């Protein structure tokens, strides 16, 4: 069968790469080829940046509420195409179909929410220290924004960046993950159909080192919005020069289960948090800290439930866990099983590949883990979780915070004092009480601390991310007034 060939989108046209080179991509569940994609290079990025710079002048002049209205059209088109898009997403990355639908729904929600933010690009007014002088701030677009995204939520993550950036008046050069280029093409097709003018959104597919790095270094790009691995984020900071950089990086999230917790509820939370999306989430719960007295009961319950989870291609019925994204991911996840064993942790279940076709890995649970172990400290990005049993609340918090990351931490407890103490003491950008580490909603800020990055996407903070706040002084005294000098 002839493979479909997908193009890049630059200056309102679907084009081949400058070099005419292409790359192929397989479905990680079936190992069948998905399509042929353009292997962009620096020249393609330069063309995309030029187009985005040209388009900026007109786009940024359109009143923000009108820019928002185009996103309502985007939401409508996403809704109409939801089922097809979800199917295509699963065909590209194997994901469980219900989760693929969730991915599209998140983008619909974001488009609807952020469209309204076009009417709320609020600045502030305040008093001046001088008489007959007015002080305020207004929000300006930043310019051309380079959006570099990972593969695990190939429609939702681009929407968290591109939709708010557009409403704020920026133009875009978008580089998706090489593991999900087809979803990116479909996403941009929707924007095109919705009527986004030419040059406002540009898609360049191709490798991180070539296309990604050129976007990071290019002087025409005024902001980088990146989601991905910690090490890529560090390299981007080194190479970006003086431009705004926003980073959403990895994490090592935790679910704490105190001795007063509703154990059944916590168990459901761990199953979803640790094994949903095969653990391939920046918010995955790859650590569980459980009160000593509950340890053996909890482990028994978890084992029983985990052993019933069904692995397979996300398009098939009754599947709980899809594949890992590629062979390298399978090898990486398995290397952590070996590390865990060598460190002396006890492998309760899993620890190996499932089947020989597709990159499936069994839900893997380690127990008797100590906080210093690498399987407790490092991001694995697979269906592996590590259990540490704690003596008390303080020890749980200390272990939770012992990692270099801080994105999404959770605690199950009925003790209101401990719940509030946890909100205060947990070192993470997001805290859940009696809910798992997964469950972010688009109208609240999302982002981490420590090595999980520093940006805040979503919510009202999305507007802050994608605008410059300009300070304006208006002196209506008719005379020269000197701040800090005219003291009377
Ligand atoms: P990577 O960092 O490997 O890749 C992310 C994107 O960066 C891809 O488009 C990639 O391109 C590109 N890239 C790679 N190298 C460079 C470079 N030198 N310069 C510029 N761009 C580059 O991450 P993954 O795709 O593997 O995603 C998994 C990671 O993302 C995990 O660490 C996860 O925790 C994190 N993540 C964080 C989220 C958050 O919101 N905090 C949400 C989701 C994931 P290419 O694919 O061509 O290599």
PDB file of N, CA, C and O and ligand atoms in Angstrom, residues 148-153 157 175-179 206-209 212-213 216 226-230 232-233 235-236 248-251 281-282 379 381 407 446 452 457, ligand 1:
ATOM      1  N   UNK A 148       7.518  24.465  20.601  1.00  0.00           N
ATOM      2  CA  UNK A 148       8.157  23.146  20.413  1.00  0.00           C
ATOM      3  C   UNK A 148       7.484  22.176  21.378  1.00  0.00           C
ATOM      4  O   UNK A 148       7.482  22.401  22.593  1.00  0.00           O
ATOM      5  N   UNK A 149       6.909  21.109  20.836  1.00  0.00           N
ATOM      6  CA  UNK A 149       6.047  20.253  21.674  1.00  0.00           C
ATOM      7  C   UNK A 149       6.474  18.783  21.669  1.00  0.00           C
ATOM      8  O   UNK A 149       7.091  18.317  20.718  1.00  0.00           O
ATOM      9  N   UNK A 150       6.100  18.062  22.728  1.00  0.00           N
ATOM     10  CA  UNK A 150       6.396  16.625  22.808  1.00  0.00           C
ATOM     11  C   UNK A 150       5.266  15.809  22.156  1.00  0.00           C
ATOM     12  O   UNK A 150       4.317  16.379  21.623  1.00  0.00           O
ATOM     13  N   UNK A 151       5.333  14.499  22.287  1.00  0.00           N
ATOM     14  CA  UNK A 151       4.397  13.623  21.572  1.00  0.00           C
ATOM     15  C   UNK A 151       3.249  13.137  22.441  1.00  0.00           C
ATOM     16  O   UNK A 151       2.259  12.629  21.926  1.00  0.00           O
ATOM     17  N   UNK A 152       3.351  13.238  23.766  1.00  0.00           N
ATOM     18  CA  UNK A 152       2.406  12.471  24.596  1.00  0.00           C
ATOM     19  C   UNK A 152       0.966  12.998  24.570  1.00  0.00           C
ATOM     20  O   UNK A 152       0.039  12.235  24.773  1.00  0.00           O
ATOM     21  N   UNK A 153       0.792  14.306  24.308  1.00  0.00           N
ATOM     22  CA  UNK A 153      -0.558  14.863  24.092  1.00  0.00           C
ATOM     23  C   UNK A 153      -0.485  15.704  22.825  1.00  0.00           C
ATOM     24  O   UNK A 153      -0.389  16.927  22.882  1.00  0.00           O
ATOM     25  N   UNK A 157      -1.361  19.553  23.938  1.00  0.00           N
ATOM     26  CA  UNK A 157      -0.223  20.422  24.310  1.00  0.00           C
ATOM     27  C   UNK A 157      -0.038  21.565  23.293  1.00  0.00           C
ATOM     28  O   UNK A 157       0.091  22.724  23.703  1.00  0.00           O
ATOM     29  N   UNK A 175       6.884  23.519  15.869  1.00  0.00           N
ATOM     30  CA  UNK A 175       7.636  22.292  15.579  1.00  0.00           C
ATOM     31  C   UNK A 175       7.145  21.185  16.512  1.00  0.00           C
ATOM     32  O   UNK A 175       7.397  21.192  17.708  1.00  0.00           O
ATOM     33  N   UNK A 176       6.430  20.220  15.969  1.00  0.00           N
ATOM     34  CA  UNK A 176       5.919  19.127  16.816  1.00  0.00           C
ATOM     35  C   UNK A 176       6.970  18.045  16.999  1.00  0.00           C
ATOM     36  O   UNK A 176       8.008  18.049  16.328  1.00  0.00           O
ATOM     37  N   UNK A 177       6.679  17.098  17.860  1.00  0.00           N
ATOM     38  CA  UNK A 177       7.569  15.949  18.047  1.00  0.00           C
ATOM     39  C   UNK A 177       7.623  15.122  16.770  1.00  0.00           C
ATOM     40  O   UNK A 177       6.622  14.969  16.063  1.00  0.00           O
ATOM     41  N   UNK A 178       8.778  14.546  16.493  1.00  0.00           N
ATOM     42  CA  UNK A 178       8.908  13.677  15.312  1.00  0.00           C
ATOM     43  C   UNK A 178       8.163  12.362  15.512  1.00  0.00           C
ATOM     44  O   UNK A 178       8.056  11.569  14.578  1.00  0.00           O
ATOM     45  N   UNK A 179       7.654  12.122  16.731  1.00  0.00           N
ATOM     46  CA  UNK A 179       6.855  10.915  16.956  1.00  0.00           C
ATOM     47  C   UNK A 179       5.374  11.137  16.660  1.00  0.00           C
ATOM     48  O   UNK A 179       4.618  10.168  16.603  1.00  0.00           O
ATOM     49  N   UNK A 206      10.334  17.911  11.460  1.00  0.00           N
ATOM     50  CA  UNK A 206      11.760  17.563  11.334  1.00  0.00           C
ATOM     51  C   UNK A 206      12.395  17.457  12.700  1.00  0.00           C
ATOM     52  O   UNK A 206      11.739  17.687  13.717  1.00  0.00           O
ATOM     53  N   UNK A 207      13.672  17.112  12.725  1.00  0.00           N
ATOM     54  CA  UNK A 207      14.349  16.754  13.977  1.00  0.00           C
ATOM     55  C   UNK A 207      14.594  17.914  14.937  1.00  0.00           C
ATOM     56  O   UNK A 207      14.718  19.069  14.534  1.00  0.00           O
ATOM     57  N   UNK A 208      14.676  17.558  16.208  1.00  0.00           N
ATOM     58  CA  UNK A 208      14.915  18.557  17.245  1.00  0.00           C
ATOM     59  C   UNK A 208      16.240  19.283  17.066  1.00  0.00           C
ATOM     60  O   UNK A 208      16.312  20.508  17.226  1.00  0.00           O
ATOM     61  N   UNK A 209      17.286  18.538  16.721  1.00  0.00           N
ATOM     62  CA  UNK A 209      18.605  19.162  16.621  1.00  0.00           C
ATOM     63  C   UNK A 209      18.690  20.155  15.471  1.00  0.00           C
ATOM     64  O   UNK A 209      19.418  21.143  15.561  1.00  0.00           O
ATOM     65  N   UNK A 212      14.387  22.208  15.583  1.00  0.00           N
ATOM     66  CA  UNK A 212      14.181  22.739  16.935  1.00  0.00           C
ATOM     67  C   UNK A 212      15.253  23.758  17.293  1.00  0.00           C
ATOM     68  O   UNK A 212      14.959  24.863  17.753  1.00  0.00           O
ATOM     69  N   UNK A 213      16.508  23.380  17.062  1.00  0.00           N
ATOM     70  CA  UNK A 213      17.607  24.271  17.453  1.00  0.00           C
ATOM     71  C   UNK A 213      17.582  25.577  16.664  1.00  0.00           C
ATOM     72  O   UNK A 213      17.884  26.646  17.202  1.00  0.00           O
ATOM     73  N   UNK A 216      15.088  27.784  18.183  1.00  0.00           N
ATOM     74  CA  UNK A 216      15.594  28.323  19.458  1.00  0.00           C
ATOM     75  C   UNK A 216      16.570  29.483  19.215  1.00  0.00           C
ATOM     76  O   UNK A 216      16.519  30.507  19.896  1.00  0.00           O
ATOM     77  N   UNK A 226       8.301  25.892  25.232  1.00  0.00           N
ATOM     78  CA  UNK A 226       8.766  24.502  25.077  1.00  0.00           C
ATOM     79  C   UNK A 226       8.144  23.595  26.128  1.00  0.00           C
ATOM     80  O   UNK A 226       8.081  23.931  27.309  1.00  0.00           O
ATOM     81  N   UNK A 227       7.711  22.428  25.701  1.00  0.00           N
ATOM     82  CA  UNK A 227       7.351  21.356  26.630  1.00  0.00           C
ATOM     83  C   UNK A 227       8.137  20.130  26.223  1.00  0.00           C
ATOM     84  O   UNK A 227       8.141  19.744  25.046  1.00  0.00           O
ATOM     85  N   UNK A 228       8.813  19.520  27.183  1.00  0.00           N
ATOM     86  CA  UNK A 228       9.591  18.329  26.860  1.00  0.00           C
ATOM     87  C   UNK A 228      10.514  17.948  27.995  1.00  0.00           C
ATOM     88  O   UNK A 228      10.286  18.310  29.162  1.00  0.00           O
ATOM     89  N   UNK A 229      11.555  17.255  27.646  1.00  0.00           N
ATOM     90  CA  UNK A 229      12.458  16.684  28.632  1.00  0.00           C
ATOM     91  C   UNK A 229      13.315  17.769  29.311  1.00  0.00           C
ATOM     92  O   UNK A 229      13.686  18.760  28.674  1.00  0.00           O
ATOM     93  N   UNK A 230      13.658  17.506  30.544  1.00  0.00           N
ATOM     94  CA  UNK A 230      14.495  18.447  31.314  1.00  0.00           C
ATOM     95  C   UNK A 230      15.787  18.800  30.574  1.00  0.00           C
ATOM     96  O   UNK A 230      16.168  19.974  30.487  1.00  0.00           O
ATOM     97  N   UNK A 232      16.507  18.698  27.370  1.00  0.00           N
ATOM     98  CA  UNK A 232      16.280  19.541  26.183  1.00  0.00           C
ATOM     99  C   UNK A 232      16.016  20.967  26.647  1.00  0.00           C
ATOM    100  O   UNK A 232      16.512  21.931  26.054  1.00  0.00           O
ATOM    101  N   UNK A 233      15.255  21.106  27.715  1.00  0.00           N
ATOM    102  CA  UNK A 233      14.955  22.429  28.268  1.00  0.00           C
ATOM    103  C   UNK A 233      16.237  23.165  28.669  1.00  0.00           C
ATOM    104  O   UNK A 233      16.393  24.353  28.391  1.00  0.00           O
ATOM    105  N   UNK A 235      19.228  22.717  27.433  1.00  0.00           N
ATOM    106  CA  UNK A 235      19.953  23.083  26.218  1.00  0.00           C
ATOM    107  C   UNK A 235      19.309  24.315  25.571  1.00  0.00           C
ATOM    108  O   UNK A 235      20.012  25.213  25.089  1.00  0.00           O
ATOM    109  N   UNK A 236      17.985  24.354  25.594  1.00  0.00           N
ATOM    110  CA  UNK A 236      17.280  25.504  25.015  1.00  0.00           C
ATOM    111  C   UNK A 236      17.661  26.787  25.759  1.00  0.00           C
ATOM    112  O   UNK A 236      17.946  27.815  25.146  1.00  0.00           O
ATOM    113  N   UNK A 248       8.111  23.842  30.213  1.00  0.00           N
ATOM    114  CA  UNK A 248       7.296  22.845  30.942  1.00  0.00           C
ATOM    115  C   UNK A 248       8.057  21.529  30.816  1.00  0.00           C
ATOM    116  O   UNK A 248       8.095  20.944  29.728  1.00  0.00           O
ATOM    117  N   UNK A 249       8.658  21.061  31.907  1.00  0.00           N
ATOM    118  CA  UNK A 249       9.561  19.916  31.784  1.00  0.00           C
ATOM    119  C   UNK A 249       9.009  18.688  32.513  1.00  0.00           C
ATOM    120  O   UNK A 249       7.854  18.626  32.857  1.00  0.00           O
ATOM    121  N   UNK A 250       9.879  17.729  32.737  1.00  0.00           N
ATOM    122  CA  UNK A 250       9.449  16.461  33.322  1.00  0.00           C
ATOM    123  C   UNK A 250       9.194  16.559  34.816  1.00  0.00           C
ATOM    124  O   UNK A 250       9.245  17.634  35.407  1.00  0.00           O
ATOM    125  N   UNK A 251       8.915  15.406  35.424  1.00  0.00           N
ATOM    126  CA  UNK A 251       8.717  15.413  36.868  1.00  0.00           C
ATOM    127  C   UNK A 251       8.837  14.004  37.440  1.00  0.00           C
ATOM    128  O   UNK A 251       9.050  13.031  36.708  1.00  0.00           O
ATOM    129  N   UNK A 281       3.175  10.561  31.045  1.00  0.00           N
ATOM    130  CA  UNK A 281       2.632  11.884  31.353  1.00  0.00           C
ATOM    131  C   UNK A 281       3.629  12.604  32.233  1.00  0.00           C
ATOM    132  O   UNK A 281       4.213  11.978  33.120  1.00  0.00           O
ATOM    133  N   UNK A 282       3.719  13.911  32.030  1.00  0.00           N
ATOM    134  CA  UNK A 282       4.583  14.677  32.925  1.00  0.00           C
ATOM    135  C   UNK A 282       4.000  14.668  34.333  1.00  0.00           C
ATOM    136  O   UNK A 282       4.692  14.949  35.300  1.00  0.00           O
ATOM    137  N   UNK A 379      12.868  10.561  36.529  1.00  0.00           N
ATOM    138  CA  UNK A 379      11.685  10.376  35.681  1.00  0.00           C
ATOM    139  C   UNK A 379      11.894   9.151  34.780  1.00  0.00           C
ATOM    140  O   UNK A 379      12.915   9.021  34.116  1.00  0.00           O
ATOM    141  N   UNK A 381       9.024   7.765  32.807  1.00  0.00           N
ATOM    142  CA  UNK A 381       8.097   7.991  31.698  1.00  0.00           C
ATOM    143  C   UNK A 381       7.580   6.681  31.113  1.00  0.00           C
ATOM    144  O   UNK A 381       7.578   6.446  29.901  1.00  0.00           O
ATOM    145  N   UNK A 407       6.237  18.996  39.927  1.00  0.00           N
ATOM    146  CA  UNK A 407       5.120  19.392  39.070  1.00  0.00           C
ATOM    147  C   UNK A 407       3.769  19.106  39.734  1.00  0.00           C
ATOM    148  O   UNK A 407       3.012  20.017  40.029  1.00  0.00           O
ATOM    149  N   UNK A 446      -1.063  25.916  34.943  1.00  0.00           N
ATOM    150  CA  UNK A 446      -0.412  24.607  34.946  1.00  0.00           C
ATOM    151  C   UNK A 446       1.087  24.836  34.807  1.00  0.00           C
ATOM    152  O   UNK A 446       1.532  25.522  33.894  1.00  0.00           O
ATOM    153  N   UNK A 452      11.231  21.040  37.103  1.00  0.00           N
ATOM    154  CA  UNK A 452      10.059  20.830  36.238  1.00  0.00           C
ATOM    155  C   UNK A 452       9.754  22.067  35.397  1.00  0.00           C
ATOM    156  O   UNK A 452       8.821  22.071  34.606  1.00  0.00           O
ATOM    157  N   UNK A 457       1.221  27.698  32.065  1.00  0.00           N
ATOM    158  CA  UNK A 457       0.314  27.702  30.918  1.00  0.00           C
ATOM    159  C   UNK A 457      -1.117  27.542  31.428  1.00  0.00           C
ATOM    160  O   UNK A 457      -1.345  27.148  32.557  1.00  0.00           O
TER     161      UNK A 457
HETATM  162  P1  LIG B   1      11.980  15.886  24.190  1.00  0.00           P
HETATM  163  O1  LIG B   1      12.574  16.964  25.020  1.00  0.00           O
HETATM  164  O2  LIG B   1      12.870  14.809  23.717  1.00  0.00           O
HETATM  165  O3  LIG B   1      11.294  16.497  22.880  1.00  0.00           O
HETATM  166  C1  LIG B   1      10.351  17.537  22.955  1.00  0.00           C
HETATM  167  C2  LIG B   1      10.414  18.371  21.699  1.00  0.00           C
HETATM  168  O4  LIG B   1      11.686  19.008  21.642  1.00  0.00           O
HETATM  169  C3  LIG B   1      10.290  17.552  20.419  1.00  0.00           C
HETATM  170  O5  LIG B   1       9.592  18.283  19.456  1.00  0.00           O
HETATM  171  C4  LIG B   1      11.746  17.377  20.012  1.00  0.00           C
HETATM  172  O6  LIG B   1      11.925  17.118  18.625  1.00  0.00           O
HETATM  173  C5  LIG B   1      12.306  18.737  20.393  1.00  0.00           C
HETATM  174  N1  LIG B   1      13.741  18.771  20.571  1.00  0.00           N
HETATM  175  C6  LIG B   1      14.585  17.749  20.845  1.00  0.00           C
HETATM  176  N2  LIG B   1      15.857  18.200  20.937  1.00  0.00           N
HETATM  177  C7  LIG B   1      15.810  19.537  20.719  1.00  0.00           C
HETATM  178  C8  LIG B   1      16.780  20.569  20.704  1.00  0.00           C
HETATM  179  N3  LIG B   1      18.080  20.322  20.905  1.00  0.00           N
HETATM  180  N4  LIG B   1      16.375  21.832  20.454  1.00  0.00           N
HETATM  181  C9  LIG B   1      15.074  22.130  20.257  1.00  0.00           C
HETATM  182  N5  LIG B   1      14.105  21.180  20.242  1.00  0.00           N
HETATM  183  C10 LIG B   1      14.461  19.910  20.494  1.00  0.00           C
HETATM  184  O7  LIG B   1      10.765  15.292  25.024  1.00  0.00           O
HETATM  185  P2  LIG B   1       9.767  14.122  24.612  1.00  0.00           P
HETATM  186  O8  LIG B   1       9.103  14.441  23.313  1.00  0.00           O
HETATM  187  O9  LIG B   1      10.460  12.820  24.737  1.00  0.00           O
HETATM  188  O10 LIG B   1       8.651  14.256  25.736  1.00  0.00           O
HETATM  189  C11 LIG B   1       8.786  13.677  26.992  1.00  0.00           C
HETATM  190  C12 LIG B   1       9.230  14.689  28.021  1.00  0.00           C
HETATM  191  O11 LIG B   1       8.348  15.790  28.011  1.00  0.00           O
HETATM  192  C13 LIG B   1       9.184  14.137  29.411  1.00  0.00           C
HETATM  193  O12 LIG B   1      10.303  14.553  30.142  1.00  0.00           O
HETATM  194  C14 LIG B   1       7.914  14.764  29.978  1.00  0.00           C
HETATM  195  O13 LIG B   1       7.884  14.814  31.362  1.00  0.00           O
HETATM  196  C15 LIG B   1       7.923  16.091  29.339  1.00  0.00           C
HETATM  197  N6  LIG B   1       6.586  16.676  29.332  1.00  0.00           N
HETATM  198  C16 LIG B   1       6.328  17.733  30.166  1.00  0.00           C
HETATM  199  C17 LIG B   1       5.047  18.277  30.247  1.00  0.00           C
HETATM  200  C18 LIG B   1       4.768  19.464  31.105  1.00  0.00           C
HETATM  201  O14 LIG B   1       3.767  20.145  30.846  1.00  0.00           O
HETATM  202  N7  LIG B   1       5.554  19.782  32.122  1.00  0.00           N
HETATM  203  C19 LIG B   1       3.933  17.695  29.493  1.00  0.00           C
HETATM  204  C20 LIG B   1       4.317  16.587  28.648  1.00  0.00           C
HETATM  205  C21 LIG B   1       5.610  16.112  28.592  1.00  0.00           C
HETATM  206  P3  LIG B   1      12.083  15.611  18.076  1.00  0.00           P
HETATM  207  O15 LIG B   1      10.841  14.897  18.429  1.00  0.00           O
HETATM  208  O16 LIG B   1      12.247  15.831  16.613  1.00  0.00           O
HETATM  209  O17 LIG B   1      13.297  15.067  18.742  1.00  0.00           O
END
